[in-house]
Coordinates of C-alpha atoms (C1' of nucleotides) in Angstrom, one line a residue:
Chain A
X1 CA 131.9 117.7 77.8
X2 CA 129.0 116.9 75.6
X3 CA 126.6 114.8 77.7
X4 CA 128.6 113.5 80.6
X5 CA 128.7 115.6 83.7
X6 CA 131.3 113.4 85.3
X7 CA 134.0 111.1 84.2
X8 CA 133.6 108.2 81.8
X9 CA 132.8 106.0 84.8
X10 CA 129.8 108.0 85.8
X11 CA 128.5 108.1 82.3
X12 CA 128.9 104.4 81.8
X13 CA 127.1 103.7 85.0
X14 CA 124.3 106.0 84.0
X15 CA 124.0 104.3 80.7
X16 CA 123.8 100.9 82.4
X17 CA 121.1 102.2 84.8
X18 CA 119.0 103.4 81.9
X19 CA 119.5 100.1 80.1
X20 CA 118.2 98.3 83.1
X21 CA 115.2 100.6 83.4
X22 CA 114.3 100.3 79.8
X23 CA 114.7 96.6 79.7
X24 CA 112.7 96.1 82.9
X25 CA 109.8 98.4 81.9
X26 CA 109.6 96.7 78.5
X27 CA 109.6 93.2 80.0
X28 CA 107.1 94.2 82.7
X29 CA 104.8 95.6 80.1
X30 CA 105.1 92.6 77.9
X31 CA 104.9 89.8 80.4
X32 CA 103.9 91.5 83.6
X33 CA 105.9 92.3 86.7
X34 CA 105.4 89.0 88.3
X35 CA 106.3 87.0 85.3
X36 CA 109.6 88.8 84.8
X37 CA 112.5 87.6 86.8
X38 CA 115.5 89.7 87.7
X39 CA 117.5 87.3 85.6
X40 CA 115.3 88.2 82.6
X41 CA 115.9 91.8 83.1
X42 CA 119.7 91.3 83.5
X43 CA 119.8 89.3 80.3
X44 CA 117.8 92.0 78.4
X45 CA 120.0 94.7 79.8
X46 CA 123.1 92.7 79.1
X47 CA 124.5 92.6 82.6
X48 CA 125.0 89.9 85.1
X49 CA 122.1 89.1 87.4
X50 CA 124.2 89.9 90.4
X51 CA 124.9 93.4 89.0
X52 CA 121.2 94.3 89.0
X53 CA 121.3 94.6 92.7
X54 CA 124.1 97.0 92.5
X55 CA 121.7 99.4 90.9
X56 CA 118.4 98.7 92.5
X57 CA 117.8 97.1 95.9
X58 CA 114.7 95.3 94.8
X59 CA 112.9 94.5 91.6
X60 CA 110.1 96.9 92.7
X61 CA 112.5 99.8 92.8
X62 CA 113.2 99.8 89.1
X63 CA 109.6 100.8 88.5
X64 CA 110.0 103.8 90.8
X65 CA 113.4 104.7 89.5
X66 CA 112.6 108.4 89.6
X67 CA 111.3 108.5 93.2
X68 CA 114.5 109.6 94.9
X69 CA 114.8 112.6 92.6
X70 CA 111.2 113.6 92.9
X71 CA 111.2 113.2 96.6
X72 CA 114.4 115.1 97.0
X73 CA 112.9 117.9 94.9
X74 CA 109.9 118.3 97.2
X75 CA 111.9 117.9 100.4
X76 CA 114.3 120.5 99.2
X77 CA 111.5 122.9 98.2
X78 CA 109.9 122.5 101.6
X79 CA 113.1 123.0 103.6
X80 CA 114.2 126.0 101.6
X81 CA 110.8 127.8 101.6
X82 CA 110.7 131.4 102.5
X83 CA 110.2 132.2 106.2
X84 CA 106.7 133.5 105.6
X85 CA 105.7 130.8 103.1
X86 CA 103.5 128.0 104.5
X87 CA 104.4 124.4 103.8
X88 CA 101.1 124.0 102.0
X89 CA 101.8 126.9 99.7
X90 CA 105.3 125.6 99.1
X91 CA 103.8 122.3 98.2
X92 CA 101.3 123.9 95.8
X93 CA 104.2 125.7 94.1
X94 CA 106.2 122.5 93.9
X95 CA 103.3 120.6 92.3
X96 CA 102.7 123.4 89.8
X97 CA 106.3 123.4 88.6
X98 CA 106.2 119.6 88.6
X99 CA 103.2 119.5 86.4
X100 CA 104.7 122.1 84.1
X101 CA 107.7 120.0 83.3
X102 CA 105.8 116.7 83.1
X103 CA 105.3 115.1 79.8
X104 CA 102.1 113.2 80.0
X105 CA 103.0 111.2 77.0
X106 CA 106.3 109.9 78.1
X107 CA 105.9 106.2 77.5
X108 CA 108.0 105.4 80.5
X109 CA 105.7 107.2 82.9
X110 CA 102.7 105.8 81.2
X111 CA 103.7 102.2 81.4
X112 CA 105.0 102.8 84.9
X113 CA 101.5 103.7 86.0
X114 CA 99.9 101.0 84.1
X115 CA 102.1 98.3 85.5
X116 CA 101.8 99.6 89.1
X117 CA 98.0 99.8 88.9
X118 CA 97.8 96.1 88.1
X119 CA 100.4 94.7 90.5
X120 CA 99.7 94.4 94.2
X121 CA 103.3 94.2 95.1
X122 CA 103.9 97.5 93.3
X123 CA 100.9 99.2 94.8
X124 CA 102.3 98.2 98.2
X125 CA 105.7 99.6 97.5
X126 CA 104.2 102.8 96.1
X127 CA 102.4 103.3 99.3
X128 CA 105.6 103.0 101.2
X129 CA 107.2 105.6 99.0
X130 CA 104.2 107.9 99.4
X131 CA 104.6 107.6 103.1
X132 CA 107.9 109.4 102.8
X133 CA 106.2 112.3 101.0
X134 CA 103.7 112.3 103.8
X135 CA 106.4 112.3 106.5
X136 CA 108.3 115.2 104.9
X137 CA 105.1 117.1 104.4
X138 CA 104.0 116.4 107.9
X139 CA 107.2 117.6 109.3
X140 CA 107.0 120.9 107.4
X141 CA 103.3 121.4 108.4
X142 CA 104.1 120.7 112.0
X143 CA 106.7 123.5 111.9
X144 CA 104.0 125.8 110.6
X145 CA 101.5 124.9 113.1
X146 CA 103.8 124.8 116.0
X147 CA 104.6 122.1 118.5
X148 CA 101.8 123.0 120.8
X149 CA 99.3 121.8 118.2
X150 CA 100.2 118.2 118.9
X151 CA 101.4 115.5 116.5
X152 CA 98.0 114.6 115.0
X153 CA 97.1 117.7 113.1
X154 CA 100.1 117.8 110.9
X155 CA 99.8 114.2 110.1
X156 CA 96.2 114.6 109.1
X157 CA 97.0 117.4 106.8
X158 CA 99.9 115.6 105.3
X159 CA 97.8 112.5 104.9
X160 CA 95.0 114.3 103.1
X161 CA 97.4 116.2 101.0
X162 CA 99.0 112.9 99.9
X163 CA 95.6 111.6 99.0
X164 CA 95.3 114.5 96.6
X165 CA 98.7 113.8 95.3
X166 CA 97.7 110.2 94.7
X167 CA 94.7 111.4 92.8
X168 CA 97.0 113.4 90.5
X169 CA 98.4 110.1 89.3
X170 CA 95.1 109.5 87.7
X171 CA 96.2 112.0 85.1
X172 CA 98.6 109.5 83.8
X173 CA 96.2 106.7 83.9
X174 CA 93.3 108.4 82.2
X175 CA 95.1 111.3 80.6
X176 CA 93.1 111.0 77.4
X177 CA 89.7 111.5 79.0
X178 CA 90.9 114.1 81.4
X179 CA 92.7 116.2 78.9
X180 CA 89.8 116.0 76.5
X181 CA 87.6 117.3 79.2
X182 CA 90.1 120.1 79.5
X183 CA 90.5 119.6 83.2
X184 CA 93.2 121.4 85.1
X185 CA 95.2 119.2 87.5
X186 CA 95.8 122.3 89.6
X187 CA 92.0 122.6 90.1
X188 CA 92.3 119.3 92.0
X189 CA 95.2 120.5 94.0
X190 CA 93.4 123.7 94.9
X191 CA 90.4 121.7 96.0
X192 CA 92.6 119.7 98.3
X193 CA 94.2 122.9 99.7
X194 CA 90.7 124.3 100.4
X195 CA 89.9 121.2 102.3
X196 CA 93.1 121.3 104.3
X197 CA 92.8 124.9 105.1
X198 CA 89.2 124.5 106.1
X199 CA 90.1 121.7 108.4
X200 CA 93.0 123.6 110.0
X201 CA 90.8 126.6 110.5
X202 CA 88.1 124.5 112.2
X203 CA 90.7 123.3 114.6
X204 CA 92.2 126.7 115.2
X205 CA 88.9 128.1 116.5
X206 CA 87.9 125.0 118.5
X207 CA 89.7 123.1 121.2
X208 CA 93.3 123.5 122.1
X209 CA 95.9 120.8 121.5
X210 CA 95.5 117.5 123.4
X211 CA 97.9 114.7 123.3
X212 CA 101.0 116.1 124.8
X213 CA 102.7 112.9 125.6
X214 CA 105.5 112.9 128.1
X215 CA 106.6 115.9 130.1
X216 CA 109.8 117.9 129.6
X217 CA 112.9 116.5 131.3
Chain B
X1 CA 79.5 76.2 124.0
X2 CA 82.7 76.7 125.8
X3 CA 85.2 77.1 123.0
X4 CA 84.2 75.1 120.0
X5 CA 81.4 76.4 117.8
X6 CA 81.8 73.6 115.3
X7 CA 83.0 70.0 115.2
X8 CA 86.3 68.8 116.5
X9 CA 87.8 69.5 113.2
X10 CA 87.1 73.2 113.5
X11 CA 88.3 73.4 117.0
X12 CA 91.5 71.7 116.2
X13 CA 92.1 74.0 113.4
X14 CA 91.5 77.0 115.6
X15 CA 93.9 75.6 118.2
X16 CA 96.6 75.2 115.6
X17 CA 96.0 78.7 114.4
X18 CA 96.4 80.0 117.9
X19 CA 99.5 77.9 118.4
X20 CA 101.0 79.4 115.3
X21 CA 100.2 82.9 116.4
X22 CA 101.6 82.4 119.9
X23 CA 104.7 80.7 118.7
X24 CA 105.3 83.4 116.0
X25 CA 104.8 86.4 118.2
X26 CA 107.0 84.9 120.9
X27 CA 109.8 84.2 118.5
X28 CA 109.4 87.6 116.8
X29 CA 109.7 89.2 120.2
X30 CA 112.7 87.2 121.1
X31 CA 114.7 87.3 118.0
X32 CA 113.0 89.8 115.8
X33 CA 110.8 89.3 112.8
X34 CA 113.6 89.1 110.3
X35 CA 115.6 86.6 112.3
X36 CA 112.8 84.2 112.6
X37 CA 112.1 81.8 109.7
X38 CA 108.9 80.2 108.9
X39 CA 110.6 76.9 109.7
X40 CA 111.3 78.2 113.2
X41 CA 107.7 79.1 113.7
X42 CA 106.5 75.8 112.4
X43 CA 108.9 74.0 114.7
X44 CA 107.7 76.0 117.7
X45 CA 104.1 75.5 116.8
X46 CA 104.7 71.8 116.2
X47 CA 103.6 71.7 112.6
X48 CA 105.2 71.1 109.3
X49 CA 106.7 74.2 107.6
X50 CA 104.4 73.5 104.6
X51 CA 101.4 73.7 106.9
X52 CA 102.1 77.2 107.9
X53 CA 101.0 78.5 104.6
X54 CA 97.7 76.7 104.9
X55 CA 96.9 79.2 107.7
X56 CA 98.6 82.4 106.6
X57 CA 99.6 83.5 103.1
X58 CA 102.7 85.2 104.3
X59 CA 104.9 85.5 107.4
X60 CA 103.7 89.1 107.8
X61 CA 100.1 88.1 108.1
X62 CA 100.6 86.3 111.3
X63 CA 101.4 89.6 113.0
X64 CA 98.1 91.0 111.7
X65 CA 96.1 87.9 112.5
X66 CA 93.1 89.9 113.7
X67 CA 92.9 92.3 110.8
X68 CA 90.2 90.5 108.9
X69 CA 87.9 90.5 111.9
X70 CA 88.6 94.1 112.7
X71 CA 88.1 95.3 109.2
X72 CA 85.0 93.2 108.8
X73 CA 83.6 94.9 111.9
X74 CA 84.1 98.4 110.6
X75 CA 82.9 97.5 107.1
X76 CA 79.8 96.0 108.5
X77 CA 79.2 99.0 110.8
X78 CA 79.5 101.4 107.9
X79 CA 77.2 99.4 105.6
X80 CA 74.5 98.9 108.1
X81 CA 74.5 102.5 109.4
X82 CA 71.2 104.1 109.8
X83 CA 70.0 106.1 106.8
X84 CA 70.5 109.4 108.6
X85 CA 73.8 108.5 110.2
X86 CA 76.9 109.9 108.4
X87 CA 79.8 107.6 107.7
X88 CA 82.0 109.7 109.9
X89 CA 79.6 109.4 112.8
X90 CA 79.4 105.7 112.3
X91 CA 83.1 105.5 112.3
X92 CA 83.3 107.5 115.5
X93 CA 80.8 105.1 117.1
X94 CA 82.8 102.1 115.9
X95 CA 86.0 103.4 117.3
X96 CA 84.3 104.1 120.6
X97 CA 83.1 100.6 120.9
X98 CA 86.4 99.2 119.7
X99 CA 88.3 101.2 122.3
X100 CA 85.8 100.1 125.0
X101 CA 86.5 96.4 124.4
X102 CA 90.2 96.8 123.9
X103 CA 92.5 95.5 126.6
X104 CA 95.5 97.8 126.4
X105 CA 97.5 95.2 128.4
X106 CA 97.0 92.3 126.2
X107 CA 100.5 91.1 125.7
X108 CA 99.7 90.0 122.2
X109 CA 98.6 93.4 121.0
X110 CA 101.5 95.0 122.8
X111 CA 104.1 92.9 121.2
X112 CA 102.3 93.1 117.9
X113 CA 102.8 96.9 117.9
X114 CA 106.3 96.7 119.2
X115 CA 107.4 94.3 116.5
X116 CA 105.6 96.2 113.7
X117 CA 107.1 99.5 114.8
X118 CA 110.6 98.2 114.4
X119 CA 110.2 96.2 111.2
X120 CA 110.1 97.9 107.8
X121 CA 108.4 94.9 106.1
X122 CA 105.7 95.0 108.7
X123 CA 105.2 98.7 108.5
X124 CA 104.8 98.2 104.8
X125 CA 102.3 95.5 105.1
X126 CA 100.4 97.5 107.7
X127 CA 100.0 100.4 105.3
X128 CA 98.5 98.0 102.8
X129 CA 96.0 96.8 105.3
X130 CA 95.2 100.4 106.4
X131 CA 94.5 101.1 102.7
X132 CA 91.6 98.8 103.0
X133 CA 90.2 100.8 105.9
X134 CA 90.7 103.9 103.9
X135 CA 88.9 102.4 100.9
X136 CA 85.9 101.2 102.9
X137 CA 85.7 104.6 104.6
X138 CA 86.1 106.5 101.4
X139 CA 83.3 104.5 99.8
X140 CA 81.0 105.3 102.7
X141 CA 81.9 109.0 102.7
X142 CA 81.5 109.2 99.0
X143 CA 77.9 107.9 99.5
X144 CA 77.3 110.7 102.0
X145 CA 78.7 113.4 99.9
X146 CA 77.1 112.3 96.7
X147 CA 78.6 111.4 93.4
X148 CA 78.6 115.0 92.2
X149 CA 81.3 115.8 94.7
X150 CA 83.9 113.9 92.7
X151 CA 86.2 111.1 93.9
X152 CA 88.8 113.3 95.5
X153 CA 86.9 114.6 98.5
X154 CA 85.9 111.3 100.0
X155 CA 89.4 110.1 99.6
X156 CA 90.9 113.0 101.4
X157 CA 88.4 112.6 104.2
X158 CA 89.2 108.9 104.4
X159 CA 92.9 109.5 104.3
X160 CA 92.8 112.0 107.0
X161 CA 90.6 109.8 109.1
X162 CA 93.0 106.9 108.7
X163 CA 95.8 109.1 109.8
X164 CA 93.9 109.7 113.0
X165 CA 93.3 106.0 113.3
X166 CA 97.0 105.4 112.9
X167 CA 97.7 107.8 115.7
X168 CA 95.5 105.8 118.0
X169 CA 97.9 103.0 117.7
X170 CA 100.3 105.1 119.6
X171 CA 98.2 104.3 122.6
X172 CA 99.5 100.8 122.4
X173 CA 103.1 102.0 122.0
X174 CA 103.2 104.5 124.8
X175 CA 100.2 103.4 126.8
X176 CA 101.9 104.0 130.1
X177 CA 102.7 107.6 129.6
X178 CA 99.4 108.3 127.8
X179 CA 97.3 106.6 130.4
X180 CA 99.2 108.2 133.2
X181 CA 98.5 111.6 131.7
X182 CA 94.9 110.5 131.7
X183 CA 94.4 111.2 128.0
X184 CA 91.3 110.2 126.3
X185 CA 91.8 108.5 123.0
X186 CA 88.4 109.7 121.9
X187 CA 89.6 113.3 122.3
X188 CA 92.0 112.6 119.5
X189 CA 89.3 111.0 117.4
X190 CA 87.1 114.0 117.9
X191 CA 89.9 116.3 117.0
X192 CA 90.2 114.4 113.8
X193 CA 86.5 114.7 113.1
X194 CA 86.6 118.4 113.7
X195 CA 89.3 118.6 111.1
X196 CA 87.3 116.5 108.6
X197 CA 84.1 118.4 109.1
X198 CA 85.9 121.7 108.8
X199 CA 87.5 120.6 105.6
X200 CA 84.2 119.3 104.1
X201 CA 82.5 122.5 105.1
X202 CA 85.1 124.6 103.4
X203 CA 84.5 122.7 100.2
X204 CA 80.8 122.8 100.4
X205 CA 80.8 126.6 100.1
X206 CA 83.4 126.5 97.4
X207 CA 83.2 125.4 93.8
X208 CA 81.6 122.1 92.6
X209 CA 83.6 119.0 91.9
X210 CA 86.0 118.7 89.0
X211 CA 87.8 115.5 88.2
X212 CA 85.7 112.8 86.8
X213 CA 87.0 109.5 85.7
X214 CA 88.9 106.9 87.6
X215 CA 88.4 103.2 87.1
X216 CA 88.0 101.3 90.4
X217 CA 90.1 98.3 91.1
Chain C
dG1 C1' 153.4 102.9 84.4
dG2 C1' 151.4 101.8 88.6
dC3 C1' 148.5 102.0 92.9
dA4 C1' 144.0 102.4 95.0
dA5 C1' 139.1 102.8 94.5
dT6 C1' 135.3 101.1 91.9
dC7 C1' 132.6 98.1 89.3
dA8 C1' 131.1 93.8 87.3
dT9 C1' 130.8 89.0 88.1
dG10 C1' 130.5 84.2 89.5
dC11 C1' 129.3 81.2 93.2
dA12 C1' 127.1 79.5 97.0
dC13 C1' 123.6 80.1 100.3
dT14 C1' 119.5 81.5 103.0
dG15 C1' 114.6 81.8 103.0
dA16 C1' 109.9 82.6 101.4
dT17 C1' 106.4 80.7 98.7
dT18 C1' 104.1 77.4 95.5
dG19 C1' 102.7 73.0 93.0
dC20 C1' 102.0 68.2 93.4
dA21 C1' 101.2 63.9 95.1
dA22 C1' 100.9 60.7 99.0
dT23 C1' 98.8 60.3 103.6
dC24 C1' 95.9 61.0 107.5
dA25 C1' 92.0 62.0 110.3
dC26 C1' 87.2 63.7 111.1
dG27 C1' 82.3 63.3 110.2
dC28 C1' 78.8 60.8 108.3
dA29 C1' 76.2 56.9 106.4
dG30 C1' 75.3 52.1 106.6
Chain D
dC1 C1' 81.6 49.4 114.5
dT2 C1' 83.2 50.1 109.7
dG3 C1' 84.1 52.1 105.2
dC4 C1' 84.1 56.5 102.4
dG5 C1' 84.6 61.2 100.9
dT6 C1' 86.5 65.6 101.9
dG7 C1' 89.5 68.5 103.8
dA8 C1' 94.0 68.9 106.5
dT9 C1' 98.8 67.7 106.9
dT10 C1' 103.1 66.6 105.0
dG11 C1' 107.3 65.8 102.3
dC12 C1' 109.7 67.0 98.3
dA13 C1' 111.3 69.5 94.6
dA14 C1' 111.6 73.8 92.4
dT15 C1' 111.4 78.9 91.5
dC16 C1' 113.1 83.2 92.6
dA17 C1' 114.5 87.3 95.3
dG18 C1' 118.2 89.0 97.8
dT19 C1' 123.0 88.7 100.2
dG20 C1' 128.0 87.9 101.3
dC21 C1' 132.3 87.0 99.6
dA22 C1' 136.2 86.6 96.6
dT23 C1' 138.2 87.5 92.0
dG24 C1' 139.2 89.8 87.9
dA25 C1' 138.6 94.0 85.1
dT26 C1' 138.3 99.2 84.8
dT27 C1' 139.1 103.8 85.7
dG28 C1' 140.9 108.0 88.1
dC29 C1' 144.9 110.0 89.7
dC30 C1' 150.0 110.7 90.8

DNA sequence: GGCAATCATGCACTGATTGCAATCACGCAG
DNA sequence: CTGCGTGATTGCAATCAGTGCATGATTGCC
């Protein structure tokens, strides 16, 4: 019971997964995402091409291998937040703990960002993943605001919040300059929260909620 | 100047383009996007499969055939706005005129929305296109706010605005219910603007802008 | 040891997309 | 009216992602 949490099977699978990720990221960095075929990755990871798809549904997904875990983490945090805690505050807390445990020098993360930035297909896929953050966040915010506020407000909040989240990724891209300038990522986050709260506040005072859509049955 | 603005060649090309769009949308509606091959579309439009790609770079793009025109329209509106007019106001104006000339019964638009809503690949592609709106809007807003405000604020504004824009699309989806309830799309837009302005205002009072750096694409 | 659930593969196939080279047709000049 | 040059249309072959299916190899468990 040294490293493995499960049986031999699980450990082996995990090792294969890691091998695929390592091989893929290395090749992507060397030749670029588009110039690397799944067959190349399979060869480098020492598995059959067909096996690749048993681990990742698409070539893109290898790059975002940690998404499910990260998303699950936020989703869980939002769902289990204390009754009085707002979704936005929960998110702030989540980001803080996330930043705390992030190694800005992890070569994997670094190359992940670099490759994504220069590959349209990956940017596209990333947006789709971000949309899931947005959806989860929007749902939580909607709960806070109440159903009578309509569907638009939570979405706007979630959307703006996600934009801030996206900005945080710049810390991977340009970490050197940013860290040298001793900038605090949380300062950005708090700026975003100020914006969100200001917006919500402005709506609270003003008009009621339009867009009811459909009457109860 | 009935239909053709240019020579026969241009008109013919336009006709072919329309034929492709019509054929594609019809087939997509009948069998679904995924169950329609480019070959099917080509056959229905009476062209060679290879020719299809001379008109659209991907199968997805047929569905958003009017994107370039629409985007160009907003971009133009933003760039040519009066010196005193804010980007947000310009956008509101643009949306208003856009809504005014929109036929909510155009079968093309209707099926376009219906198909997109039920096809992951199209939703993904749509997000990518939306990102261009967001970018254009963000750029204009950044100009309004000034460079000293940092890159995050304009992005949040643009992102939230885009969320509102996305909501508007619901008017195609559920137009019956919405129109019956005599809801004004512009009410939604104005709600979004209230949110944005509230957010911006909250920031204006607050601290200056952190976060420099960020290489544009 | 032996059975059932998994996992890894090999193979064949669908379909999008692209590069190339041969044609074809439109618009213009003679 | 006729011949050219340029852009449009095609056919063909090839690359590559992703999928379904059947087979053999492993592993977990009784």
